[in-house]
Every structure is written in C-alpha cells, then in structure tokens.
Amino acid sequence: DVNEDGSVNILDIVQVANSVLGSELSECGAEAADVNGDGTINILDIVGIVNMILGGRTDDATSASLQKTGDALILTADGYIGGVQMTLTHGSDFSINLTDDALHADYSTDGNKTTLIVVMPGSEKIFSYRGDFGITNMIIANSSSEVPVSMPGKFALSAAYPNPFNPSTS
C-alpha cells in the first residue's frame, strides 16, 4: 500500500510509476514500493503490484525483441509482458508519443534524457517518435522477472566474397 490509504489499487501503481519517473515517495511509501525487495524501485515493482491486484500470469514471455522502425519502437515477445522501463538519450528535436493501449504509460524528460514506463502494453507498438534516440537503460518484465531482449545494434553491408564453385559475384 504505497499511498497508505488501506488498499492496493491503481493509485499505488501510479504512485510507484511517478517515483520511477523522478517523484519522491514518503519513507513508508518508498519501503512499500519496493515490492520485490531488491533495493530499487522500478518496473519490476509495478508489475508486482499489478499481480497483487489481478493475479499472476502463466503465459510469461521468456524472450523479447525490440525493433526501431522509421517512426515507432516495436516490442515482440513469446508471451506476456507486464511492463517496460527505458531511459533514452536524444537531441532537442526528439518527440515521443507513448501507446494508448496499456494499463498505464507515462514519461518524463529532463534535457536530453527521457525515462518512460509502460505497464501491461496491449500492443507491440510501445511508442512512436520523431528524431533520433539511443536506449541507455532498459528493463522488460514479464509477471515475475526481467526478460532478456535482443535488439539489432548496428546494420552493416560487407564486401561480397565469391562462391568457391563460381569465381564471380555481383
């Protein structure tokens, strides 16, 4: 009960989300917010609160993949994703529009750094954007733990090598 009102509900989720994005919690609220007891308040704690309210899931993702398209960040997974937390770095020309298809989605920008959370995304599109950005920190969670994520870091085209059975390439 992060907001100390006697019940665990969406208000607690929003309060923990605000804390992840930079808001301060009371001493008792901060202790309650660290649901998994790892000493850090993050998306894993928010997912823990969601599980208290809705119950756990059995179709958890075991892996996920991110893809940056020209205007959106797409997350695909092999099962349930409970939440996403990212820290992005970008230039001043960057703008972001988080998905509307989630239990809760919010972000906070400070200069050229944006921290975002998306709780229970309902679609693969996490956000659309304009400008360029890099992901400096990321946690993708299923209903109980962090999920390993693959994301292409760099695309390259190498020189063509001839087939040993055909000496020419084009």
XYZ file of N, CA and C in Angstrom:
510
model
N 0.848 -1.182 0.000
C 0.000 0.000 0.000
C 0.891 1.241 0.000
N 1.342 1.649 -1.170
C 2.322 2.719 -1.319
C 1.780 4.070 -0.851
N 0.526 4.365 -1.150
C -0.028 5.669 -0.768
C -0.707 5.644 0.604
N -0.610 4.521 1.297
C -1.071 4.361 2.679
C -2.553 4.701 2.867
N -3.387 4.271 1.896
C -4.830 4.515 2.023
C -5.592 3.267 2.465
N -4.882 2.194 2.754
C -5.521 0.986 3.254
C -5.852 -0.049 2.210
N -5.582 0.234 0.925
C -5.852 -0.758 -0.113
C -4.798 -0.667 -1.214
N -4.614 -1.776 -1.923
C -3.677 -1.829 -3.043
C -4.500 -1.742 -4.315
N -4.265 -0.679 -5.110
C -5.049 -0.462 -6.326
C -4.251 0.370 -7.322
N -4.913 0.852 -8.348
C -4.251 1.615 -9.414
C -3.551 2.859 -8.874
N -4.035 3.428 -7.791
C -3.391 4.609 -7.210
C -1.970 4.289 -6.753
N -1.767 3.081 -6.250
C -0.426 2.662 -5.854
C 0.476 2.488 -7.076
N -0.080 1.937 -8.145
C 0.687 1.765 -9.383
C 1.141 3.122 -9.912
N 0.234 4.082 -9.939
C 0.563 5.420 -10.447
C 1.611 6.069 -9.552
N 1.513 5.896 -8.251
C 2.479 6.500 -7.339
C 3.875 5.909 -7.545
N 3.965 4.597 -7.719
C 5.265 3.975 -7.978
C 5.785 4.408 -9.349
N 4.907 4.489 -10.338
C 5.322 4.961 -11.668
C 5.882 6.373 -11.576
N 5.227 7.241 -10.842
C 5.723 8.608 -10.671
C 7.080 8.610 -9.980
N 7.286 7.696 -9.037
C 8.579 7.594 -8.364
C 9.678 7.183 -9.341
N 9.385 6.206 -10.207
C 10.357 5.782 -11.217
C 10.720 6.955 -12.124
N 9.750 7.820 -12.397
C 9.970 8.956 -13.287
C 10.546 10.172 -12.570
N 10.817 10.066 -11.252
C 11.521 11.151 -10.573
C 10.836 11.776 -9.381
N 9.610 11.410 -9.072
C 8.894 11.969 -7.929
C 9.365 11.288 -6.644
N 9.301 12.007 -5.531
C 9.720 11.456 -4.245
C 8.566 10.741 -3.552
N 8.881 9.668 -2.830
C 7.911 8.949 -2.011
C 8.229 9.183 -0.542
N 7.218 9.092 0.325
C 7.466 9.157 1.757
C 8.308 7.954 2.155
N 8.879 7.977 3.354
C 9.731 6.883 3.796
C 8.974 5.551 3.811
N 7.759 5.564 4.364
C 6.946 4.330 4.390
C 6.513 3.941 2.978
N 6.175 4.940 2.162
C 5.770 4.675 0.783
C 6.899 4.070 -0.024
N 8.132 4.560 0.187
C 9.287 4.023 -0.535
C 9.547 2.578 -0.133
N 9.361 2.276 1.136
C 9.554 0.901 1.594
C 8.503 -0.017 0.988
N 7.259 0.435 0.952
C 6.179 -0.367 0.376
C 6.325 -0.503 -1.132
N 6.895 0.498 -1.791
C 7.024 0.490 -3.251
C 8.015 -0.555 -3.744
N 9.011 -0.902 -2.929
C 9.996 -1.907 -3.322
C 9.404 -3.299 -3.086
N 8.427 -3.649 -3.917
C 7.647 -4.872 -3.745
C 8.516 -6.121 -3.767
N 9.489 -6.182 -4.661
C 10.315 -7.388 -4.764
C 11.517 -7.366 -3.827
N 11.703 -6.280 -3.060
C 12.741 -6.221 -2.045
C 14.166 -6.208 -2.548
N 14.393 -5.735 -3.780
C 15.754 -5.718 -4.312
C 16.496 -4.410 -4.050
N 15.860 -3.464 -3.338
C 16.507 -2.199 -3.009
C 16.365 -1.127 -4.066
N 15.692 -1.422 -5.167
C 15.493 -0.479 -6.260
C 14.009 -0.441 -6.618
N 13.498 0.769 -6.827
C 12.106 0.912 -7.257
C 12.107 1.058 -8.772
N 11.479 0.087 -9.468
C 11.455 0.107 -10.931
C 10.222 -0.637 -11.442
N 10.199 -0.939 -12.724
C 9.045 -1.566 -13.367
C 8.743 -2.941 -12.778
N 9.744 -3.635 -12.252
C 9.500 -4.942 -11.646
C 8.589 -4.813 -10.423
N 8.713 -3.720 -9.679
C 7.843 -3.480 -8.527
C 6.421 -3.142 -8.976
N 6.304 -2.373 -10.048
C 4.980 -2.036 -10.576
C 4.264 -3.306 -11.032
N 4.977 -4.168 -11.739
C 4.394 -5.430 -12.198
C 3.978 -6.281 -10.995
N 4.753 -6.245 -9.912
C 4.390 -6.960 -8.696
C 3.073 -6.470 -8.112
N 2.853 -5.160 -8.137
C 1.592 -4.598 -7.642
C 0.439 -5.006 -8.554
N 0.667 -4.974 -9.853
C -0.366 -5.417 -10.803
C -0.755 -6.861 -10.504
N 0.232 -7.711 -10.235
C -0.054 -9.113 -9.919
C -0.849 -9.254 -8.627
N -0.598 -8.381 -7.642
C -1.390 -8.414 -6.407
C -2.854 -8.114 -6.699
N -3.071 -7.190 -7.623
C -4.436 -6.774 -7.940
C -5.128 -7.785 -8.862
N -4.443 -8.191 -9.934
C -5.063 -9.022 -10.970
C -4.734 -10.503 -10.870
N -3.724 -10.860 -10.097
C -3.279 -12.256 -10.050
C -2.162 -12.469 -11.058
N -1.376 -13.519 -10.859
C -0.235 -13.801 -11.731
C -0.664 -14.355 -13.085
N 0.278 -14.441 -13.982
C 0.045 -14.970 -15.322
C 0.842 -16.257 -15.487
N 0.366 -17.132 -16.351
C 1.093 -18.369 -16.616
C 1.730 -18.381 -17.999
N 1.411 -17.404 -18.815
C 1.940 -17.357 -20.181
C 3.061 -16.330 -20.312
N 3.960 -16.269 -19.314
C 5.041 -15.286 -19.297
C 5.973 -15.409 -20.493
N 6.438 -14.268 -20.968
C 7.453 -14.238 -22.012
C 8.775 -14.714 -21.431
N 9.553 -15.418 -22.228
C 10.900 -15.821 -21.828
C 11.957 -15.081 -22.639
N 11.532 -14.420 -23.724
C 12.441 -13.605 -24.523
C 11.623 -12.556 -25.265
N 12.309 -11.490 -25.638
C 11.656 -10.399 -26.365
C 12.637 -9.796 -27.351
N 12.091 -9.055 -28.299
C 12.906 -8.409 -29.321
C 12.373 -7.000 -29.569
N 13.275 -6.034 -29.672
C 12.909 -4.656 -29.996
C 13.314 -4.354 -31.425
N 12.475 -3.575 -32.097
C 12.785 -3.145 -33.454
C 12.459 -1.672 -33.576
N 13.449 -0.880 -33.989
C 13.244 0.532 -34.272
C 12.876 0.656 -35.739
N 11.640 1.091 -36.002
C 11.266 1.371 -37.382
C 11.548 2.853 -37.620
N 11.141 3.376 -38.730
C 11.372 4.783 -39.018
C 10.626 5.722 -38.101
N 9.549 5.233 -37.468
C 8.761 6.143 -36.627
C 8.182 5.485 -35.373
N 8.551 4.229 -35.070
C 7.987 3.547 -33.900
C 8.989 2.556 -33.312
N 8.824 2.266 -32.020
C 9.582 1.215 -31.364
C 8.612 0.068 -31.124
N 8.944 -1.104 -31.680
C 8.077 -2.277 -31.639
C 8.707 -3.320 -30.723
N 7.906 -3.877 -29.816
C 8.348 -4.935 -28.911
C 7.562 -6.202 -29.220
N 8.266 -7.255 -29.603
C 7.623 -8.547 -29.806
C 8.172 -9.508 -28.754
N 7.314 -10.401 -28.288
C 7.716 -11.349 -27.249
C 7.002 -12.667 -27.453
N 7.511 -13.706 -26.802
C 6.915 -15.029 -26.919
C 5.902 -15.320 -25.812
N 5.394 -14.278 -25.173
C 4.401 -14.435 -24.111
C 4.055 -13.089 -23.497
N 3.549 -13.126 -22.275
C 3.060 -11.943 -21.569
C 4.195 -10.999 -21.153
N 4.018 -9.716 -21.449
C 4.922 -8.655 -20.989
C 4.145 -7.811 -19.983
N 4.652 -7.737 -18.759
C 3.990 -6.980 -17.700
C 4.350 -5.513 -17.699
N 5.552 -5.167 -18.169
C 5.939 -3.761 -18.175
C 7.261 -3.509 -18.862
N 7.440 -2.231 -19.234
C 8.641 -1.769 -19.924
C 9.107 -0.506 -19.223
N 10.409 -0.428 -18.946
C 11.013 0.795 -18.429
C 12.252 1.066 -19.254
N 12.391 2.290 -19.757
C 13.547 2.642 -20.579
C 14.030 4.035 -20.243
N 15.331 4.220 -20.434
C 15.925 5.545 -20.395
C 16.502 5.786 -21.784
N 16.077 6.880 -22.395
C 16.513 7.236 -23.744
C 17.371 8.492 -23.688
N 18.355 8.588 -24.562
C 19.093 9.825 -24.765
C 18.802 10.284 -26.187
N 18.742 11.596 -26.367
C 18.313 12.131 -27.661
C 18.689 13.598 -27.783
N 18.508 14.127 -28.978
C 18.715 15.542 -29.226
C 17.461 16.341 -28.908
N 17.558 17.634 -29.075
C 16.430 18.513 -28.749
C 15.287 18.393 -29.757
N 15.548 17.782 -30.920
C 14.498 17.630 -31.942
C 13.654 16.372 -31.731
N 13.887 15.628 -30.650
C 13.197 14.372 -30.393
C 11.824 14.620 -29.772
N 10.809 13.874 -30.246
C 9.488 13.896 -29.604
C 8.972 12.459 -29.548
N 8.134 12.188 -28.554
C 7.672 10.828 -28.300
C 6.169 10.842 -28.049
N 5.505 9.759 -28.486
C 4.077 9.570 -28.237
C 3.895 8.127 -27.788
N 3.668 7.931 -26.474
C 3.520 6.584 -25.924
C 2.210 5.946 -26.370
N 2.183 4.624 -26.351
C 0.980 3.882 -26.699
C -0.178 4.240 -25.776
N -1.372 4.225 -26.315
C -2.582 4.399 -25.512
C -3.116 3.041 -25.052
N -2.562 1.961 -25.607
C -3.037 0.612 -25.333
C -2.196 -0.026 -24.222
N -2.364 0.489 -22.988
C -1.633 -0.026 -21.835
C -2.413 0.319 -20.578
N -2.149 -0.424 -19.505
C -2.782 -0.109 -18.228
C -2.371 1.285 -17.771
N -1.079 1.597 -17.914
C -0.555 2.918 -17.563
C 0.689 3.154 -18.403
N 0.839 4.342 -18.955
C 2.033 4.716 -19.714
C 2.335 6.182 -19.447
N 3.594 6.476 -19.136
C 3.979 7.853 -18.843
C 5.472 8.003 -19.081
N 5.922 9.247 -19.228
C 7.342 9.508 -19.392
C 7.684 10.854 -18.777
N 8.975 11.040 -18.531
C 9.495 12.290 -18.001
C 10.772 12.617 -18.754
N 10.882 13.867 -19.225
C 12.067 14.298 -19.959
C 12.800 15.358 -19.161
N 14.115 15.191 -19.053
C 14.980 16.158 -18.397
C 16.141 16.420 -19.330
N 16.098 17.564 -20.029
C 17.130 17.873 -21.012
C 17.075 16.903 -22.173
N 18.172 16.174 -22.383
C 18.253 15.207 -23.483
C 18.112 13.770 -23.003
N 17.430 13.583 -21.855
C 17.216 12.250 -21.299
C 15.731 12.075 -20.991
N 15.152 10.992 -21.481
C 13.745 10.670 -21.227
C 13.665 9.304 -20.573
N 12.916 9.230 -19.468
C 12.625 7.959 -18.817
C 11.165 7.657 -19.055
N 10.858 6.432 -19.459
C 9.473 6.060 -19.745
C 9.133 4.737 -19.099
N 7.845 4.574 -18.798
C 7.320 3.300 -18.334
C 6.016 3.010 -19.073
N 5.816 1.751 -19.391
C 4.571 1.276 -19.991
C 4.192 0.011 -19.231
N 3.050 0.048 -18.546
C 2.598 -1.080 -17.735
C 1.545 -1.854 -18.514
N 1.752 -3.149 -18.656
C 0.869 -4.057 -19.390
C 0.542 -3.543 -20.796
N 1.554 -3.444 -21.660
C 1.267 -3.000 -23.029
C 0.318 -3.973 -23.718
N -0.676 -3.415 -24.414
C -1.672 -4.246 -25.086
C -1.378 -4.462 -26.548
N -0.345 -3.802 -27.064
C 0.038 -3.976 -28.464
C 1.555 -3.985 -28.548
N 2.087 -4.333 -29.705
C 3.538 -4.383 -29.886
C 4.169 -3.000 -29.963
N 3.417 -2.002 -30.379
C 3.959 -0.654 -30.521
C 4.041 0.016 -29.146
N 5.266 0.254 -28.682
C 5.480 0.873 -27.374
C 5.351 2.386 -27.485
N 5.960 2.964 -28.509
C 5.806 4.400 -28.753
C 6.159 4.741 -30.183
N 5.642 5.874 -30.635
C 6.059 6.447 -31.910
C 6.959 7.631 -31.578
N 7.780 8.030 -32.527
C 8.756 9.087 -32.250
C 9.121 9.844 -33.514
N 9.708 11.008 -33.280
C 10.368 11.800 -34.326
C 11.744 12.153 -33.804
N 12.740 12.102 -34.665
C 14.111 12.380 -34.261
C 14.859 11.082 -33.985
N 16.075 11.216 -33.510
C 16.915 10.056 -33.254
C 17.089 9.886 -31.750
N 17.243 8.641 -31.296
C 17.447 8.365 -29.881
C 18.264 7.101 -29.700
N 18.837 6.965 -28.531
C 19.521 5.746 -28.130
C 18.929 5.263 -26.821
N 18.945 3.971 -26.607
C 18.450 3.392 -25.359
C 19.656 3.150 -24.463
N 19.698 3.856 -23.319
C 20.834 3.706 -22.411
C 20.561 2.733 -21.284
N 19.292 2.505 -20.962
C 18.929 1.568 -19.903
C 17.555 1.009 -20.228
N 17.365 -0.292 -19.957
C 16.084 -0.899 -20.326
C 15.793 -2.080 -19.412
N 14.540 -2.163 -18.967
C 14.053 -3.343 -18.255
C 12.731 -3.732 -18.903
N 12.667 -4.949 -19.388
C 11.432 -5.522 -19.907
C 11.074 -6.648 -18.937
N 9.845 -6.602 -18.388
C 9.466 -7.573 -17.365
C 8.260 -8.386 -17.793
N 8.261 -9.667 -17.421
C 7.046 -10.469 -17.549
C 6.304 -10.331 -16.220
N 5.588 -11.305 -15.736
C 4.851 -11.126 -14.492
C 5.716 -11.315 -13.250
N 6.955 -11.808 -13.414
C 7.757 -12.075 -12.227
C 9.227 -11.696 -12.316
N 9.748 -11.481 -13.511
C 11.181 -11.216 -13.622
C 11.504 -10.467 -14.906
N 12.777 -10.099 -15.022
C 13.253 -9.416 -16.221
C 13.368 -10.418 -17.369
N 13.055 -9.944 -18.570
C 13.088 -10.782 -19.767
C 14.277 -10.355 -20.626
N 15.095 -11.300 -21.092
C 16.188 -10.933 -21.992
C 15.643 -10.381 -23.310
N 16.295 -9.315 -23.795
C 15.815 -8.629 -25.001
C 16.927 -8.564 -26.020
N 16.579 -8.856 -27.269
C 17.537 -8.672 -28.354
C 17.112 -7.459 -29.171
N 18.114 -6.726 -29.609
C 17.855 -5.551 -30.437
C 19.062 -5.346 -31.332
N 18.837 -5.266 -32.643
C 19.982 -5.015 -33.527
C 20.629 -3.695 -33.138
N 21.949 -3.729 -32.943
C 22.663 -2.514 -32.570
C 23.180 -1.766 -33.768
N 23.515 -2.488 -34.844
C 24.128 -1.849 -35.991
C 23.896 -2.727 -37.218
N 23.590 -2.100 -38.319
C 23.450 -2.813 -39.578
C 24.668 -2.500 -40.432
N 25.180 -3.507 -41.138
C 26.354 -3.299 -41.968
C 26.256 -4.167 -43.213
N 26.866 -3.704 -44.269
C 26.954 -4.457 -45.511
C 28.430 -4.681 -45.790
N 28.834 -5.916 -45.810
C 30.234 -6.264 -46.021
C 30.490 -6.550 -47.494
N 31.765 -6.644 -47.827
C 32.155 -6.951 -49.205
C 31.673 -8.351 -49.575
N 31.317 -8.518 -50.851
C 30.869 -9.819 -51.340
C 32.073 -10.706 -51.593
N 31.951 -11.968 -51.201
C 33.020 -12.937 -51.448
C 32.500 -13.955 -52.443
N 33.345 -14.338 -53.399
C 32.880 -15.276 -54.416
C 32.636 -16.677 -53.843
N 31.697 -17.323 -54.431
C 31.403 -18.716 -54.115
C 32.574 -19.541 -54.635
N 33.112 -20.480 -53.851
C 34.278 -21.249 -54.347
C 33.975 -22.045 -55.611
N 32.698 -22.296 -55.882
C 32.350 -23.052 -57.073
C 31.991 -22.148 -58.235
N 31.900 -20.823 -57.975
C 31.611 -19.835 -59.016
C 32.503 -18.633 -58.728
N 33.524 -18.376 -59.512
C 34.532 -17.360 -59.184
C 34.051 -15.901 -59.316
N 32.809 -15.653 -59.725
C 32.376 -14.260 -59.866
C 31.193 -13.963 -58.939
N 31.121 -12.726 -58.468
C 29.988 -12.278 -57.630
C 29.509 -10.937 -58.152
N 28.256 -10.646 -57.884
C 27.741 -9.326 -58.265
C 26.892 -8.783 -57.126
